[in-house]
Short mmCIF file of C-alpha atoms and ligand atoms in Angstrom, two decimals:
data_model
loop_
_atom_site.label_atom_id
_atom_site.label_comp_id
_atom_site.label_asym_id
_atom_site.label_seq_id
_atom_site.Cartn_x
_atom_site.Cartn_y
_atom_site.Cartn_z
CA MET A 1390 14.92 22.85 -154.55
CA SER A 1391 13.72 25.10 -157.31
CA ALA A 1392 10.19 26.45 -157.24
CA GLU A 1393 9.17 24.51 -160.35
CA VAL A 1394 10.01 21.10 -158.91
CA LYS A 1395 6.66 19.56 -158.18
CA GLU A 1396 6.08 17.44 -155.14
CA MET A 1397 6.01 13.76 -156.06
CA ILE A 1398 2.69 11.92 -155.87
CA PRO A 1399 3.31 8.21 -155.34
CA PHE A 1400 0.82 5.49 -156.14
CA PHE A 1401 0.48 4.78 -152.43
CA ASP A 1402 1.89 6.18 -149.17
CA LEU A 1403 1.60 4.42 -145.81
CA LYS A 1404 3.71 6.87 -143.81
CA LEU A 1405 1.06 9.59 -143.72
CA GLN A 1406 -1.49 7.22 -142.24
CA TYR A 1407 0.92 5.98 -139.58
CA ARG A 1408 1.51 9.54 -138.39
CA GLN A 1409 -2.25 9.94 -137.76
CA ILE A 1410 -2.56 6.81 -135.61
CA GLU A 1411 0.93 6.47 -134.18
CA GLY A 1412 -0.18 6.84 -130.55
CA GLU A 1413 -2.92 4.23 -130.81
CA ILE A 1414 -0.65 1.78 -132.62
CA ARG A 1415 2.20 2.10 -130.13
CA ALA A 1416 -0.17 1.58 -127.19
CA ALA A 1417 -1.67 -1.51 -128.84
CA MET A 1418 1.76 -2.96 -129.58
CA ASP A 1419 2.91 -2.34 -126.04
CA GLU A 1420 -0.02 -4.37 -124.69
CA VAL A 1421 1.04 -7.32 -126.85
CA PHE A 1422 4.63 -7.05 -125.61
CA GLN A 1423 3.47 -6.82 -121.98
CA GLN A 1424 1.42 -10.01 -122.40
CA THR A 1425 3.96 -11.67 -124.74
CA ALA A 1426 0.99 -12.93 -126.77
CA PHE A 1427 2.94 -13.17 -130.00
CA VAL A 1428 1.36 -16.03 -131.95
CA ASP A 1429 -2.41 -16.56 -132.08
CA GLY A 1430 -3.80 -15.90 -128.58
CA PRO A 1431 -6.10 -13.25 -127.07
CA PHE A 1432 -5.38 -10.36 -129.47
CA VAL A 1433 -6.06 -12.59 -132.46
CA ALA A 1434 -9.29 -13.88 -130.88
CA ARG A 1435 -10.41 -10.30 -130.22
CA PHE A 1436 -9.68 -9.18 -133.77
CA GLU A 1437 -11.50 -12.23 -135.17
CA GLU A 1438 -14.58 -11.30 -133.20
CA GLU A 1439 -14.43 -7.64 -134.23
CA PHE A 1440 -13.85 -8.32 -137.90
CA ALA A 1441 -16.58 -11.00 -138.12
CA GLU A 1442 -18.95 -8.53 -136.52
CA TYR A 1443 -17.91 -5.77 -138.93
CA ILE A 1444 -18.57 -7.96 -141.99
CA GLY A 1445 -21.57 -9.72 -140.50
CA THR A 1446 -20.58 -13.38 -140.25
CA SER A 1447 -20.57 -15.52 -137.11
CA GLN A 1448 -17.05 -16.95 -137.58
CA ALA A 1449 -13.60 -15.62 -138.50
CA VAL A 1450 -10.35 -17.56 -138.74
CA ALA A 1451 -7.33 -15.25 -138.80
CA VAL A 1452 -4.18 -16.37 -140.60
CA ASN A 1453 -0.79 -15.01 -141.68
CA SER A 1454 -1.70 -13.76 -145.20
CA GLY A 1455 -4.49 -13.52 -147.74
CA THR A 1456 -2.82 -16.27 -149.73
CA SER A 1457 -2.89 -18.49 -146.62
CA ALA A 1458 -6.59 -17.68 -146.21
CA LEU A 1459 -7.26 -18.91 -149.74
CA ILE A 1460 -5.13 -22.04 -149.30
CA LEU A 1461 -6.87 -22.83 -146.00
CA ALA A 1462 -10.28 -22.34 -147.65
CA MET A 1463 -9.39 -24.71 -150.51
CA HIS A 1464 -7.98 -27.27 -148.07
CA ALA A 1465 -11.06 -27.11 -145.81
CA LEU A 1466 -13.38 -27.54 -148.78
CA GLY A 1467 -11.46 -30.66 -149.76
CA VAL A 1468 -10.15 -29.45 -153.12
CA GLY A 1469 -7.55 -31.88 -154.45
CA PRO A 1470 -6.21 -33.64 -157.54
CA GLY A 1471 -8.81 -33.98 -160.27
CA ASP A 1472 -10.87 -31.03 -159.03
CA GLU A 1473 -11.43 -27.93 -161.14
CA VAL A 1474 -12.11 -24.53 -159.61
CA ILE A 1475 -13.25 -21.63 -161.77
CA VAL A 1476 -11.38 -18.37 -161.17
CA PRO A 1477 -11.22 -15.04 -163.01
CA ALA A 1478 -8.32 -14.58 -165.44
CA ASN A 1479 -7.84 -11.01 -164.17
CA THR A 1480 -7.02 -11.28 -160.51
CA PHE A 1481 -3.91 -11.28 -158.38
CA ILE A 1482 -2.26 -14.66 -158.99
CA ALA A 1483 -2.80 -15.88 -155.40
CA THR A 1484 -6.46 -16.63 -156.16
CA ALA A 1485 -5.37 -19.29 -158.66
CA PHE A 1486 -2.25 -20.46 -156.78
CA ALA A 1487 -4.37 -21.45 -153.78
CA VAL A 1488 -6.21 -23.93 -156.01
CA SER A 1489 -2.97 -25.28 -157.48
CA LEU A 1490 -1.20 -25.55 -154.12
CA VAL A 1491 -3.77 -28.03 -152.80
CA GLY A 1492 -3.50 -30.07 -156.00
CA GLY A 1493 -6.54 -28.70 -157.85
CA LYS A 1494 -6.70 -27.09 -161.28
CA PRO A 1495 -7.71 -23.49 -161.79
CA VAL A 1496 -9.95 -22.90 -164.81
CA PHE A 1497 -9.70 -19.31 -165.97
CA VAL A 1498 -12.67 -17.34 -167.23
CA ASP A 1499 -12.89 -13.91 -168.77
CA CYS A 1500 -14.21 -10.76 -167.12
CA ARG A 1501 -17.05 -8.63 -168.39
CA ARG A 1502 -16.09 -5.77 -170.62
CA ASP A 1503 -18.04 -3.22 -168.53
CA THR A 1504 -17.49 -4.16 -164.86
CA TRP A 1505 -14.14 -5.91 -165.33
CA ASN A 1506 -15.49 -8.50 -162.90
CA ILE A 1507 -16.11 -12.21 -163.49
CA ASP A 1508 -18.59 -12.94 -166.28
CA ALA A 1509 -21.34 -15.31 -165.10
CA GLN A 1510 -21.99 -16.50 -168.68
CA ALA A 1511 -18.32 -17.36 -169.06
CA ILE A 1512 -18.49 -19.44 -165.87
CA ALA A 1513 -21.42 -21.45 -167.18
CA ALA A 1514 -19.47 -22.24 -170.36
CA ARG A 1515 -16.47 -23.68 -168.47
CA ILE A 1516 -18.28 -26.03 -166.07
CA THR A 1517 -17.37 -29.71 -166.49
CA ASP A 1518 -18.10 -32.79 -164.39
CA LYS A 1519 -14.86 -32.07 -162.54
CA THR A 1520 -15.85 -28.56 -161.46
CA VAL A 1521 -16.31 -28.29 -157.69
CA GLY A 1522 -16.57 -24.54 -157.12
CA VAL A 1523 -16.00 -20.94 -158.11
CA ILE A 1524 -13.80 -18.29 -156.52
CA GLY A 1525 -15.23 -14.84 -157.29
CA VAL A 1526 -13.02 -11.79 -156.77
CA HIS A 1527 -14.44 -8.35 -155.97
CA LEU A 1528 -11.85 -6.69 -158.18
CA TYR A 1529 -10.38 -3.29 -157.25
CA GLY A 1530 -12.94 -3.08 -154.40
CA ALA A 1531 -16.03 -3.44 -156.62
CA PRO A 1532 -18.45 -6.33 -155.97
CA PHE A 1533 -19.02 -8.80 -158.79
CA ASP A 1534 -22.60 -9.75 -159.72
CA VAL A 1535 -23.13 -12.06 -156.74
CA ALA A 1536 -26.71 -13.09 -157.62
CA ALA A 1537 -25.78 -14.11 -161.17
CA VAL A 1538 -22.82 -16.18 -159.96
CA GLN A 1539 -24.77 -17.72 -157.06
CA GLN A 1540 -27.51 -18.78 -159.45
CA ILE A 1541 -25.04 -20.70 -161.62
CA CYS A 1542 -23.38 -22.26 -158.57
CA GLU A 1543 -26.72 -23.44 -157.21
CA ALA A 1544 -27.84 -24.84 -160.54
CA HIS A 1545 -24.65 -26.93 -160.82
CA ASN A 1546 -24.19 -27.77 -157.14
CA LEU A 1547 -20.93 -25.79 -156.84
CA TRP A 1548 -19.67 -23.86 -153.84
CA LEU A 1549 -18.84 -20.16 -154.08
CA VAL A 1550 -15.84 -18.69 -152.28
CA GLU A 1551 -15.40 -14.92 -152.25
CA ASP A 1552 -11.92 -13.44 -152.59
CA CYS A 1553 -12.41 -10.18 -150.66
CA ALA A 1554 -8.71 -9.26 -150.54
CA GLN A 1555 -9.49 -5.93 -152.25
CA SER A 1556 -12.94 -5.22 -150.85
CA HIS A 1557 -13.04 -4.72 -147.06
CA GLY A 1558 -16.31 -2.91 -146.42
CA ALA A 1559 -17.59 -2.95 -150.02
CA GLU A 1560 -21.30 -3.63 -150.35
CA TYR A 1561 -23.39 -5.71 -152.73
CA LYS A 1562 -27.02 -4.55 -152.52
CA GLU A 1563 -26.33 -2.84 -149.17
CA GLU A 1564 -24.80 -5.93 -147.59
CA LYS A 1565 -21.08 -6.23 -147.00
CA VAL A 1566 -19.25 -8.60 -149.30
CA GLY A 1567 -17.83 -11.57 -147.43
CA ARG A 1568 -21.31 -12.83 -146.48
CA PHE A 1569 -22.21 -14.48 -149.78
CA GLY A 1570 -19.76 -17.34 -150.24
CA VAL A 1571 -19.62 -20.46 -148.11
CA LEU A 1572 -16.20 -19.03 -147.18
CA SER A 1573 -14.75 -15.59 -147.86
CA CYS A 1574 -11.06 -14.76 -147.83
CA PHE A 1575 -9.50 -11.45 -146.83
CA SER A 1576 -5.94 -10.14 -147.04
CA PHE A 1577 -4.44 -7.61 -144.64
CA TYR A 1578 -1.33 -6.95 -146.71
CA PRO A 1579 -0.20 -3.40 -145.83
CA GLY A 1580 -1.53 -1.83 -149.04
CA LYS A 1581 -5.05 -3.26 -148.80
CA ASN A 1582 -7.96 -1.14 -147.57
CA LEU A 1583 -7.43 -2.72 -144.14
CA GLY A 1584 -3.73 -3.48 -143.86
CA ALA A 1585 -1.51 -4.83 -141.10
CA TYR A 1586 2.08 -3.72 -140.45
CA GLY A 1587 3.29 -6.99 -141.86
CA GLN A 1588 1.16 -9.71 -143.37
CA GLY A 1589 -2.22 -11.11 -142.39
CA GLY A 1590 -5.43 -12.63 -143.69
CA ALA A 1591 -8.68 -14.20 -142.56
CA VAL A 1592 -11.39 -16.60 -143.69
CA LEU A 1593 -14.94 -15.64 -142.69
CA THR A 1594 -17.97 -17.91 -142.66
CA ASP A 1595 -21.23 -18.76 -140.95
CA ASN A 1596 -20.38 -22.46 -141.10
CA VAL A 1597 -19.20 -23.45 -137.61
CA GLY A 1598 -17.93 -26.86 -138.72
CA LEU A 1599 -15.71 -25.41 -141.44
CA ALA A 1600 -14.46 -22.68 -139.08
CA GLU A 1601 -13.45 -25.27 -136.48
CA ARG A 1602 -11.70 -27.38 -139.10
CA MET A 1603 -9.81 -24.31 -140.38
CA LYS A 1604 -8.77 -23.39 -136.83
CA ARG A 1605 -7.23 -26.84 -136.50
CA LEU A 1606 -5.70 -26.81 -139.98
CA ARG A 1607 -3.99 -23.44 -139.44
CA ASN A 1608 -2.40 -24.91 -136.31
CA TYR A 1609 -0.84 -28.20 -137.55
CA GLY A 1610 -4.21 -29.98 -137.61
CA SER A 1611 -4.07 -29.95 -133.84
CA PRO A 1612 -7.18 -29.98 -131.64
CA GLN A 1613 -5.05 -30.06 -128.51
CA ARG A 1614 -1.40 -29.25 -127.95
CA TYR A 1615 0.88 -32.00 -129.28
CA TYR A 1616 -2.04 -34.11 -130.57
CA PHE A 1617 -2.40 -34.02 -134.35
CA ASP A 1618 -5.55 -35.36 -135.99
CA GLU A 1619 -4.64 -34.58 -139.61
CA VAL A 1620 -1.73 -33.09 -141.55
CA GLY A 1621 -2.01 -29.33 -141.15
CA HIS A 1622 -0.19 -26.06 -141.67
CA ASN A 1623 1.35 -23.33 -139.57
CA LEU A 1624 -0.67 -20.34 -140.76
CA ARG A 1625 -1.42 -18.57 -137.49
CA MET A 1626 -1.65 -14.79 -137.23
CA ASP A 1627 0.78 -12.81 -135.07
CA GLY A 1628 -0.60 -11.11 -131.97
CA LEU A 1629 1.06 -7.85 -133.01
CA GLN A 1630 -0.69 -7.83 -136.37
CA ALA A 1631 -4.04 -8.59 -134.74
CA ALA A 1632 -3.64 -5.75 -132.22
CA ILE A 1633 -2.68 -3.35 -135.02
CA LEU A 1634 -5.63 -4.50 -137.14
CA SER A 1635 -8.02 -3.92 -134.22
CA VAL A 1636 -6.84 -0.31 -134.10
CA LYS A 1637 -7.05 0.18 -137.84
CA LEU A 1638 -10.49 -1.44 -138.15
CA ARG A 1639 -11.90 1.48 -136.17
CA HIS A 1640 -10.74 3.83 -138.95
CA LEU A 1641 -11.67 1.68 -141.94
CA ASP A 1642 -15.06 3.25 -142.73
CA ALA A 1643 -13.63 6.78 -142.65
CA TRP A 1644 -10.70 5.77 -144.89
CA ASN A 1645 -13.04 4.03 -147.32
CA GLU A 1646 -15.28 7.13 -147.43
CA ARG A 1647 -12.34 9.30 -148.36
CA LYS A 1648 -11.29 6.88 -151.11
CA ILE A 1649 -14.83 6.97 -152.50
CA GLU A 1650 -14.73 10.77 -152.45
CA ILE A 1651 -11.46 10.77 -154.40
CA ALA A 1652 -12.83 8.23 -156.89
CA ASN A 1653 -15.95 10.32 -157.43
CA ARG A 1654 -13.79 13.33 -158.14
CA TYR A 1655 -11.66 11.35 -160.63
CA ARG A 1656 -14.82 10.06 -162.35
CA ALA A 1657 -16.38 13.52 -162.56
CA ALA A 1658 -13.32 15.45 -163.69
CA ILE A 1659 -11.29 13.19 -165.94
CA THR A 1660 -12.34 14.11 -169.46
CA LYS A 1661 -14.25 11.44 -171.39
CA GLY A 1662 -11.91 9.87 -173.89
CA LYS A 1663 -8.88 10.31 -171.61
CA GLY A 1664 -9.59 6.95 -170.08
CA LYS A 1665 -12.28 4.38 -169.34
CA TRP A 1666 -13.02 3.07 -165.90
CA GLN A 1667 -14.82 0.23 -164.23
CA CYS A 1668 -18.60 0.43 -164.55
CA HIS A 1669 -20.48 0.13 -161.24
CA PRO A 1670 -24.00 -1.29 -161.61
CA GLY A 1671 -26.68 -0.33 -159.07
CA PHE A 1672 -25.88 -3.29 -156.83
CA SER A 1673 -22.25 -2.27 -156.43
CA HIS A 1674 -20.84 -0.07 -153.69
CA SER A 1675 -17.09 -0.08 -154.32
CA VAL A 1676 -14.47 0.84 -151.73
CA TYR A 1677 -11.91 1.60 -154.45
CA HIS A 1678 -8.96 -0.45 -153.34
CA LEU A 1679 -7.62 0.84 -156.66
CA PHE A 1680 -8.78 3.42 -159.16
CA VAL A 1681 -7.89 1.88 -162.50
CA ILE A 1682 -8.30 3.55 -165.86
CA MET A 1683 -7.85 1.96 -169.28
CA HIS A 1684 -6.06 3.85 -172.03
CA PRO A 1685 -5.03 2.53 -175.47
CA ASN A 1686 -1.67 4.25 -175.06
CA ARG A 1687 -1.16 3.20 -171.46
CA ASP A 1688 2.64 3.30 -171.61
CA GLY A 1689 2.58 6.81 -173.11
CA LEU A 1690 0.22 8.00 -170.39
CA MET A 1691 2.46 6.41 -167.77
CA THR A 1692 5.51 8.28 -169.07
CA HIS A 1693 3.53 11.53 -169.29
CA LEU A 1694 2.42 11.19 -165.66
CA ASN A 1695 5.88 10.16 -164.46
CA ASP A 1696 7.30 13.31 -166.11
CA GLN A 1697 4.97 15.33 -163.91
CA GLY A 1698 6.02 13.54 -160.73
CA ILE A 1699 2.98 11.24 -160.61
CA PHE A 1700 3.62 7.52 -160.23
CA PRO A 1701 0.69 5.21 -161.06
CA GLY A 1702 0.76 1.41 -160.76
CA ILE A 1703 -0.24 -1.41 -163.14
CA HIS A 1704 -2.63 -4.08 -161.82
CA TYR A 1705 -1.88 -6.39 -163.49
CA PRO A 1706 0.38 -6.43 -166.56
CA VAL A 1707 -0.18 -10.12 -167.43
CA PRO A 1708 -3.45 -12.00 -166.83
CA CYS A 1709 -3.20 -15.26 -164.88
CA HIS A 1710 -3.93 -17.60 -167.80
CA LEU A 1711 -0.90 -16.26 -169.72
CA GLN A 1712 1.56 -16.42 -166.83
CA LYS A 1713 4.50 -18.77 -167.25
CA ALA A 1714 3.44 -20.66 -164.13
CA TYR A 1715 0.35 -21.83 -166.03
CA GLU A 1716 1.98 -22.57 -169.38
CA HIS A 1717 1.23 -26.27 -168.84
CA LEU A 1718 -2.51 -25.58 -168.87
CA GLY A 1719 -2.25 -24.61 -172.53
CA TYR A 1720 -4.03 -21.26 -172.62
CA LYS A 1721 -3.21 -18.86 -175.43
CA ALA A 1722 -3.66 -15.17 -176.19
CA GLY A 1723 -7.26 -14.58 -177.20
CA ASP A 1724 -8.76 -17.05 -174.71
CA CYS A 1725 -9.87 -14.26 -172.34
CA PRO A 1726 -9.96 -11.17 -174.57
CA ASN A 1727 -11.45 -8.72 -172.07
CA ALA A 1728 -8.93 -9.62 -169.38
CA GLU A 1729 -6.09 -9.38 -171.91
CA LEU A 1730 -7.18 -5.95 -173.10
CA LEU A 1731 -7.42 -4.76 -169.50
CA SER A 1732 -3.89 -6.01 -168.80
CA SER A 1733 -2.48 -4.14 -171.77
CA GLN A 1734 -4.28 -0.86 -171.05
CA CYS A 1735 -4.72 -0.59 -167.29
CA LEU A 1736 -3.18 2.09 -165.13
CA SER A 1737 -3.87 2.57 -161.40
CA LEU A 1738 -3.99 6.24 -160.42
CA PRO A 1739 -2.75 7.31 -156.99
CA MET A 1740 -5.45 6.25 -154.52
CA TYR A 1741 -5.09 6.49 -150.75
CA PRO A 1742 -7.14 8.36 -148.15
CA GLU A 1743 -4.39 10.83 -147.31
CA LEU A 1744 -4.20 12.29 -150.84
CA THR A 1745 -5.04 15.98 -150.57
CA ASP A 1746 -7.65 17.65 -152.78
CA ALA A 1747 -4.84 19.59 -154.44
CA GLN A 1748 -2.98 16.39 -155.27
CA VAL A 1749 -6.14 14.84 -156.69
CA GLU A 1750 -6.60 17.92 -158.93
CA ARG A 1751 -2.99 17.64 -160.07
CA VAL A 1752 -3.54 14.02 -161.11
CA ILE A 1753 -6.73 14.97 -162.98
CA GLU A 1754 -5.04 17.85 -164.81
CA ALA A 1755 -2.13 15.67 -165.75
CA VAL A 1756 -4.38 12.92 -167.16
CA ASN A 1757 -6.50 15.46 -169.02
CA GLY A 1758 -3.36 17.07 -170.43
CA PHE A 1759 -2.19 13.86 -172.11
CA GLU A 1760 -2.34 14.05 -175.90
CA GLY A 1761 -1.62 10.61 -177.23
C1 PLP B 2385 -3.64 -9.29 -152.23
C2 PLP B 2385 -4.47 -10.33 -152.83
C3 PLP B 2385 -4.37 -11.68 -152.45
C4 PLP B 2385 -3.25 -12.21 -151.59
O1 PLP B 2385 -3.17 -11.65 -150.32
P1 PLP B 2385 -1.74 -11.64 -149.56
O2 PLP B 2385 -2.11 -11.15 -148.21
O3 PLP B 2385 -0.85 -10.72 -150.30
O4 PLP B 2385 -1.25 -13.03 -149.54
C5 PLP B 2385 -5.26 -12.58 -152.98
N1 PLP B 2385 -6.20 -12.20 -153.85
C6 PLP B 2385 -6.34 -10.92 -154.26
C7 PLP B 2385 -7.41 -10.55 -155.22
C8 PLP B 2385 -5.45 -9.95 -153.78
O5 PLP B 2385 -5.58 -8.69 -154.20
#
């Protein structure tokens, strides 16, 4: 390799993290193998208890993905044909699919131009007599304006579900997100702030009745082996994933702190005009699942960074309301202008705790060096 070839900086790298915790992970996995507790069982129960305690709810129901968590939440709340659920246009598609998969209809609303999170005014404008609830997403790790959304929900007798798939440990007014909705849904996809080594998810709540119903629904609607009270799913979490998540939960705060440090450096050092980023009001303590910048020549900036060995991501290139899957709902370009602009200009810079200071400086220099 020649001296000029620069080391590649990927958008994300899970191998570095594994090397730090390899011993702990292998020991935890071995315990699961020794007990052959592969599906649900004691390791899942332990992780549920630990994660509920970490967030600050009394109940946690672990499942096999974040998407499953959202589907289970919609099912438990009784969403079905004829029901409308308001969701942000700029989220990962699973937020909306969960509504559709139980027979409901997602109603997409725009984000705010400053925080890129759901716009409470836009929610109010889309409420009809069919609306049953709102799913708010703490996008990129940054809490949405919970009080503003709660106020609208209360005024119209709607439930609020939090999609916390990108916000493990984020705080709204010094309280962890995941405590504000009647249910809150988490994903443990490997790339999330708390990620399994496979897939996982959880629904958290303080509502014991809903938690018990979800525990039955994730297990074929079964209160007792081979007795089935209602039609249910198989959404149980693997013991291995739970044991791995218990190990990784112990490191989550330190990893989040490092991500915040990197984000602060990006925000301080990227020259104004070289990009815009998400605005964080005083109530918002983000854990920076992603560090997204907007640039009018996003594709040019992408090529420029790729040429220097830096590989950002795009989250997400097409907003939900313009996806082919929702063609039948009849949305058109211009319906959610802020979300559409974000989709066309967003770029996610490398963001993971193991990035070195030197790598962060290289990303900053490369962004600042873009003329276009
Ligand atoms: C990742 C994600 C999901 C889906 O979680 P999976 O574990 O991948 O099924 C849902 N909503 C949001 C906002 C996400 O980022």
